[in-house]
XYZ file of C-alpha atoms in Angstrom:
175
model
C 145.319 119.318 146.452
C 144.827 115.611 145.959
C 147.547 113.484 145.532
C 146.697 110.471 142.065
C 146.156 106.858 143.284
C 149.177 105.501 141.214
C 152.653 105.771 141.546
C 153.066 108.913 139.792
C 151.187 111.088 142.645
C 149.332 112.985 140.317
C 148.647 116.118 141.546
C 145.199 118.367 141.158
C 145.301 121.743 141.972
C 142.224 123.755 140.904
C 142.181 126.014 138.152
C 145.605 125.271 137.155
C 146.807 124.939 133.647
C 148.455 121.713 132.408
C 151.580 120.672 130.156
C 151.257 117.663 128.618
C 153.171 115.636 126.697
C 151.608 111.982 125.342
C 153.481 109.594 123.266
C 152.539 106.910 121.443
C 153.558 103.186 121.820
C 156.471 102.251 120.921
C 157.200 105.967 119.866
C 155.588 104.679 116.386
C 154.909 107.378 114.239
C 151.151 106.823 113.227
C 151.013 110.625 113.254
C 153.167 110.988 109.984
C 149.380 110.371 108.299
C 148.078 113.652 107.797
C 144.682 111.623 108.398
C 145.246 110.230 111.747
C 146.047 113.602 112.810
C 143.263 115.068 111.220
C 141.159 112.755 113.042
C 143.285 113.707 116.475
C 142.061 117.334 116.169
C 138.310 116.449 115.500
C 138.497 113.645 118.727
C 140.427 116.607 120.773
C 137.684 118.698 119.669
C 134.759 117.166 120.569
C 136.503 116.035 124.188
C 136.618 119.969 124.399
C 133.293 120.260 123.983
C 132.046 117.512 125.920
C 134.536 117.732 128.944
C 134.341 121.375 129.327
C 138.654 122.489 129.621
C 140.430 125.636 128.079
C 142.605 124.582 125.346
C 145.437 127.044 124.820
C 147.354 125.118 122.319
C 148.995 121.881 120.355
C 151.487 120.631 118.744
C 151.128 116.809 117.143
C 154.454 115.276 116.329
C 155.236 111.782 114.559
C 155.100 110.056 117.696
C 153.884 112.187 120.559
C 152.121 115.450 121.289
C 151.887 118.462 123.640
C 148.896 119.786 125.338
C 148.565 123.053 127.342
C 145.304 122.700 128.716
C 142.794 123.433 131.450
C 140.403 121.277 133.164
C 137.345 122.780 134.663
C 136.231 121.745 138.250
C 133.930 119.075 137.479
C 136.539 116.962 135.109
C 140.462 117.054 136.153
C 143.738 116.474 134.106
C 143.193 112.427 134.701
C 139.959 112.788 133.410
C 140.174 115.119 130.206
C 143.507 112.458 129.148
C 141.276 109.668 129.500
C 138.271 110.974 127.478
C 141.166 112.024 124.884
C 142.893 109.112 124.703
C 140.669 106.547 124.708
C 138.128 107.780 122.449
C 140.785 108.717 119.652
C 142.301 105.033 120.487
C 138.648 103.147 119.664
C 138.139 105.708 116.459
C 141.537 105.204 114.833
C 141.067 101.619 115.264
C 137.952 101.571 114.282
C 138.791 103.676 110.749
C 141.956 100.443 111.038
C 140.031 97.871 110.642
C 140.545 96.755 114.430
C 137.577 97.934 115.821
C 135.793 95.150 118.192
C 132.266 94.744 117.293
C 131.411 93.526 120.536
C 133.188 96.907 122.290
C 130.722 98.797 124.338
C 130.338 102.419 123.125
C 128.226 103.511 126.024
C 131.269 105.253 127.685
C 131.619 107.459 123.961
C 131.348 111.064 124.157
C 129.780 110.600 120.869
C 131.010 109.182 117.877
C 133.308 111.268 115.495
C 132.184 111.310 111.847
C 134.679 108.531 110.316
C 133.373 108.383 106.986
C 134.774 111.583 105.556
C 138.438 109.678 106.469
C 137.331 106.297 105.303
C 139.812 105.292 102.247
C 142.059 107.684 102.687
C 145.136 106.017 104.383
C 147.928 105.842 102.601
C 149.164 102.460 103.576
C 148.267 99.895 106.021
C 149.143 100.559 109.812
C 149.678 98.511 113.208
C 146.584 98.790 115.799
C 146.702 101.832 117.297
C 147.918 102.317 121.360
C 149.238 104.826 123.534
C 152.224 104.276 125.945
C 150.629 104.335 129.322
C 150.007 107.554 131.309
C 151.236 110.939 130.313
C 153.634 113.431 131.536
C 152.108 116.569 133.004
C 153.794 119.759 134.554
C 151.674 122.459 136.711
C 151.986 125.832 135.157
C 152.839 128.044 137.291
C 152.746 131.510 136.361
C 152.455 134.006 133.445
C 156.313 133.659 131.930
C 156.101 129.706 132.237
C 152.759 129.998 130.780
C 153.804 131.732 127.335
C 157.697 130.030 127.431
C 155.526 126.435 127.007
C 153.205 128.381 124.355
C 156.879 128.891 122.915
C 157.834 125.742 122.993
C 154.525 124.609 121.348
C 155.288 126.629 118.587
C 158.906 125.861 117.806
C 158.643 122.285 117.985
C 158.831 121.822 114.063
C 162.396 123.543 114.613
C 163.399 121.263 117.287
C 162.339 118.296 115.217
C 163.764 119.227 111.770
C 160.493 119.132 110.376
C 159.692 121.290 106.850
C 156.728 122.511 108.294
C 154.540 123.354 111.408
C 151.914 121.114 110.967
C 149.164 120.431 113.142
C 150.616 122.833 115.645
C 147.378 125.239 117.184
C 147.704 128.544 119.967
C 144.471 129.719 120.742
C 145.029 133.826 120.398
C 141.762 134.403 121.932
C 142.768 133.263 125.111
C 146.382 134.136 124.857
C 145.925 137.938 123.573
């Protein structure tokens, strides 16, 4: 176990499955756009792909989202968030208008498709950012595992939304 370098003390424990919860800056809801979340699933997807962890479920709300999620051994918790938050940062604002021409792109996973979401915003936006950091929480058995699969899945309730949008449990892995 390996304490994180900033003042959060990050912890890494192998194997173990994470809670997340990331929130946007300024708690603005850019997620009220069924296309930036659209293009949150496809970024989350590929990250999947690309950075190897077990994704058990999510939930994308106006302003923030929840993770449950498992890093492999070669890329931890830090790691996975990065690739996940900074790629979907650069492709939003890219599909904004805000992209940086002179960005490098060498650190992209790959780029996401963004033509199939080009046009289709409803009405103009503020660049895109992330608060800083995350919150995380160590699962740490079986009950705590399927109460935060719970919570996952009744977030709609708790936020007096009509719907359950955007809200995924993988029941592959969680048969």
């Amino acid at each position: 176990m390996k304490p994180h370098r900033n003042s959060q003390k990050r912890i890494y424990i192998d194997d173990a499955i994470y809670f997340i919860t990331t929130n946007t800056h300024m708690a603005y809801p850019y997620f009220e756009d069924d296309i930036l979340c659209d293009l949150f699933v496809d970024v989350l997807l590929l990250c999947q792909e690309m950075k190897s962890f077990e994704l058990y479920g999510y939930k994308i709300n106006s302003n923030h989202m929840h993770l449950l999620i498992q890093p492999n051994e070669i890329f931890n918790i830090s790691k996975v968030m990065q690739a996940i938050k900074k790629n979907y940062a650069q492709d939003v604002n890219k599909l904004l208008g805000y992209y940086n021409e002179g960005e490098n792109s060498n650190s992209r996973l790959r780029e996401v498709d963004l033509r199939k979401y080009e046009g289709k915003i409803k009405e103009p936006l503020p660049q895109f950012k992330w608060q800083n950091s995350y919150h995380d929480r160590i699962i740490r058995n079986r009950k705590d595992f399927y109460n935060h699969l719970r919570y996952i899945q009744n977030q709609w309730i708790k936020h007096d939304l009509k719907e359950n949008k955007y809200c995924f449990i993988n029941q592959e892995i969680c048969a």
